[in-house]
Short mmCIF file of C-alpha atoms in Angstrom, two decimals:
data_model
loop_
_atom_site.label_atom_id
_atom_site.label_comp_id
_atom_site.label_asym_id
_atom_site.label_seq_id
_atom_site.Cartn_x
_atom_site.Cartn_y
_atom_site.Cartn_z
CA UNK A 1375 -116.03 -53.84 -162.73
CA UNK A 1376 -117.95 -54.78 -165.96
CA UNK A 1377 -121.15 -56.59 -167.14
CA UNK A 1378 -121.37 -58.84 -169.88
CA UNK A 1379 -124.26 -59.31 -171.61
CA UNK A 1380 -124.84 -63.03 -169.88
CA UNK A 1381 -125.12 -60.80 -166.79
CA UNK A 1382 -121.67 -62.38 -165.36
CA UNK A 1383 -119.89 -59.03 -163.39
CA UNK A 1384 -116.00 -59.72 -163.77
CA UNK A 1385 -113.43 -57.46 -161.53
CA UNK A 1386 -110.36 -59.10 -162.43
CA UNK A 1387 -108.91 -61.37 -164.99
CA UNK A 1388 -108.33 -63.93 -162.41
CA UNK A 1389 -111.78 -64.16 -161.24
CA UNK A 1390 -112.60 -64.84 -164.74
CA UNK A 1391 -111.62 -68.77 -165.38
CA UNK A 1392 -111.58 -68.25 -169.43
CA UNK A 1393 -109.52 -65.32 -168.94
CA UNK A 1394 -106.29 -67.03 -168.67
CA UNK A 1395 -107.27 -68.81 -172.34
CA UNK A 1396 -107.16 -65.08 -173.58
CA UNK A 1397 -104.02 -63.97 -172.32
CA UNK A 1398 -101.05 -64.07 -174.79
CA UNK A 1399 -98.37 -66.91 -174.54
CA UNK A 1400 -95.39 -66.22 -172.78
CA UNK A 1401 -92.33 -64.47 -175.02
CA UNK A 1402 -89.31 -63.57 -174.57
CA UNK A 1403 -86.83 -61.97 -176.79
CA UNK A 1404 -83.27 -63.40 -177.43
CA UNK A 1405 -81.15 -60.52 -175.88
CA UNK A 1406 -83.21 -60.77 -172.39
CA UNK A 1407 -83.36 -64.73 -172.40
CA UNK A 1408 -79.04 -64.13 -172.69
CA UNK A 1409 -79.15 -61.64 -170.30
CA UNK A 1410 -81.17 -63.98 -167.81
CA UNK A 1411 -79.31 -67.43 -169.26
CA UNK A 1412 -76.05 -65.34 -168.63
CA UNK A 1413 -76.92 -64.65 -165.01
CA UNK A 1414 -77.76 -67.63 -163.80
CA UNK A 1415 -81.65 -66.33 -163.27
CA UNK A 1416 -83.12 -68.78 -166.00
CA UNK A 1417 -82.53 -72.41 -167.53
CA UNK A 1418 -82.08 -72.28 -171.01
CA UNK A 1419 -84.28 -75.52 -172.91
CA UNK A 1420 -83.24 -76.29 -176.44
CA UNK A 1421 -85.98 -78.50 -177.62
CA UNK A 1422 -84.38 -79.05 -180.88
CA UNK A 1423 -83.02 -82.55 -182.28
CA UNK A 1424 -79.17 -83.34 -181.38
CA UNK A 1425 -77.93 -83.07 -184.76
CA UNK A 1426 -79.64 -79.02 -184.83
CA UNK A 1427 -78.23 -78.70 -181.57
CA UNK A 1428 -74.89 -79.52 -182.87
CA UNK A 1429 -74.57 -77.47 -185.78
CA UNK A 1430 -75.20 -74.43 -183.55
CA UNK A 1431 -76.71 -73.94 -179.88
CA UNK A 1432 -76.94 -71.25 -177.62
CA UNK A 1433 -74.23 -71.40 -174.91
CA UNK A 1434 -75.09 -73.16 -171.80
CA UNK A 1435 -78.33 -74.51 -173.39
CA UNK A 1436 -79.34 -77.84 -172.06
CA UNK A 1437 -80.96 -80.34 -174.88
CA UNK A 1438 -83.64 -81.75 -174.11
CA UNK A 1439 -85.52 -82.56 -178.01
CA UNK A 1440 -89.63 -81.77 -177.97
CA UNK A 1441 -90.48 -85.34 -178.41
CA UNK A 1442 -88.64 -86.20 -174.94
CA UNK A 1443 -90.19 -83.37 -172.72
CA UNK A 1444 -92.29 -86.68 -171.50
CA UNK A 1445 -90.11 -86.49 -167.74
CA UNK A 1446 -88.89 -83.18 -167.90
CA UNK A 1447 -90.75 -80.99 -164.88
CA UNK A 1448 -92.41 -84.06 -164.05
CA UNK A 1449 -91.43 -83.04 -160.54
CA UNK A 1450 -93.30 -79.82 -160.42
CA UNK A 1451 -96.37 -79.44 -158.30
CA UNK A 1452 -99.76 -79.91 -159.02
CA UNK A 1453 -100.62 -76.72 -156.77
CA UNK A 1454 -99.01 -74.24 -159.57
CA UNK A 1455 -95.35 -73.42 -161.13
CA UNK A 1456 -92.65 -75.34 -159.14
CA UNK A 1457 -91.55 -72.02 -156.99
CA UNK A 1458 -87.64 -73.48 -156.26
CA UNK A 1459 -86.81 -74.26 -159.85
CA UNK A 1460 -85.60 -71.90 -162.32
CA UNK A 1461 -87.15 -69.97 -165.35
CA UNK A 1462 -87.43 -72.21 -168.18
CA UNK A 1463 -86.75 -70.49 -171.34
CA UNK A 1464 -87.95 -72.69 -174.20
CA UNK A 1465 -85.61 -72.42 -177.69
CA UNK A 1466 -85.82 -73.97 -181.15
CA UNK A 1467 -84.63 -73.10 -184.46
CA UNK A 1468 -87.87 -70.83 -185.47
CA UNK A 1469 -89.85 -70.40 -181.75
CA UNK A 1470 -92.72 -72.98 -183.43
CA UNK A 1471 -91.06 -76.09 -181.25
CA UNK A 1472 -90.68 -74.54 -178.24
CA UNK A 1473 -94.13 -72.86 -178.20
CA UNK A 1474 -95.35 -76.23 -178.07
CA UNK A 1475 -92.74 -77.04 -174.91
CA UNK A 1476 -93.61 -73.87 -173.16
CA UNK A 1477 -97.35 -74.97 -173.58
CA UNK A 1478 -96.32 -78.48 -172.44
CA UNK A 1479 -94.35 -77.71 -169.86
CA UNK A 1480 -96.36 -74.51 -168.14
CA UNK A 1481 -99.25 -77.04 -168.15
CA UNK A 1482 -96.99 -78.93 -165.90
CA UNK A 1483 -96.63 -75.94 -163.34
CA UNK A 1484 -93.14 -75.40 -165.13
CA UNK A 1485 -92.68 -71.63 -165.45
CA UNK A 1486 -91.54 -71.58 -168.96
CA UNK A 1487 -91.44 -68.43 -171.53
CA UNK A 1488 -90.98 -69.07 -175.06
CA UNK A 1489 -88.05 -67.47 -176.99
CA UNK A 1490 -89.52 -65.46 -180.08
CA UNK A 1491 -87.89 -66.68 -183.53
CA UNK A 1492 -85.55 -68.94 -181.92
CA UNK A 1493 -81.91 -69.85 -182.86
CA UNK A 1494 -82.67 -67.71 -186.24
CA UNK A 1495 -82.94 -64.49 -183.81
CA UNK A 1496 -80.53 -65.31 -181.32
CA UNK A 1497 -78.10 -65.31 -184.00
CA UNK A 1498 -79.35 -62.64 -185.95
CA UNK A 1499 -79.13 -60.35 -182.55
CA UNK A 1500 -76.04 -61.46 -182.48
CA UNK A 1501 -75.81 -62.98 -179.44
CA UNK A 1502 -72.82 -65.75 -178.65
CA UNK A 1503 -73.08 -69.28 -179.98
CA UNK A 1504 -71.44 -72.66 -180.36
CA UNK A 1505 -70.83 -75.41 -182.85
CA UNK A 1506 -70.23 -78.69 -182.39
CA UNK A 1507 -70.43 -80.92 -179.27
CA UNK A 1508 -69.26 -78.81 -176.05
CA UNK A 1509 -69.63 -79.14 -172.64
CA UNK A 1510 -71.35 -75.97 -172.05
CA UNK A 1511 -74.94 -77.52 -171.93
CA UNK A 1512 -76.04 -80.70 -170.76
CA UNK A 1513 -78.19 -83.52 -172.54
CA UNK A 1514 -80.92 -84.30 -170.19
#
């Protein structure tokens, strides 16, 4: 237990209400949001336009661009992160885009992580990828 100088005695970060403004964002590196893409233990959100998506995506990464998130986890809960659906892991070309989605979306009880430097490290790790239109990945 501490004191602040206000004389407010916080235990834990979550019986502080700001504290949760001071954690972090969520991250997530490329080679574990593959690994957890790979076994079926995450969705994979590319919130880049269709043409980007085209020219290269990550496989089995759904499309769904930034500027139509506006029904996407709609569904979730107002009570907290909707507990059946899967990890979202939120993808771009740089991890600027999909910083805003994971914001978006985890303020819509979506569990969503952010994947740090985006299709530019996924590729650079040299994880797999895809050109062109496939079905691996579904426009939502």
């Amino acid at each position: 237990m501490r004191t602040t100088p206000h004389r407010l005695t916080l235990t834990t970060a979550q019986e502080d209400p700001v504290a949760r403004f001071h954690q972090p964002p969520a991250q997530i590196d490329p080679a574990e949001a593959h690994r957890l893409a790979t076994a079926g233990e995450a969705l994979l959100l590319d919130v880049r336009e269709p043409a980007e998506y085209a020219e290269v995506h990550a496989p089995g990464a759904v499309l769904v661009p930034l500027g139509s998130l506006d029904g996407f986890g709609s569904s979730a809960g107002a009570d907290g992160p909707d507990a059946e659906g899967p990890l979202v892991l939120a993808l771009c070309r740089s991890g600027n885009r999909s910083q805003v989605a994971t914001d978006v979306l985890n303020a819509r009880g979506v569990r969503t992580v952010n994947v740090t430097g985006g299709m530019r490290a996924w590729l650079e790790a040299g994880l797999p990828s895809h050109q062109g239109a496939c079905p691996c990945g579904t426009a939502i």
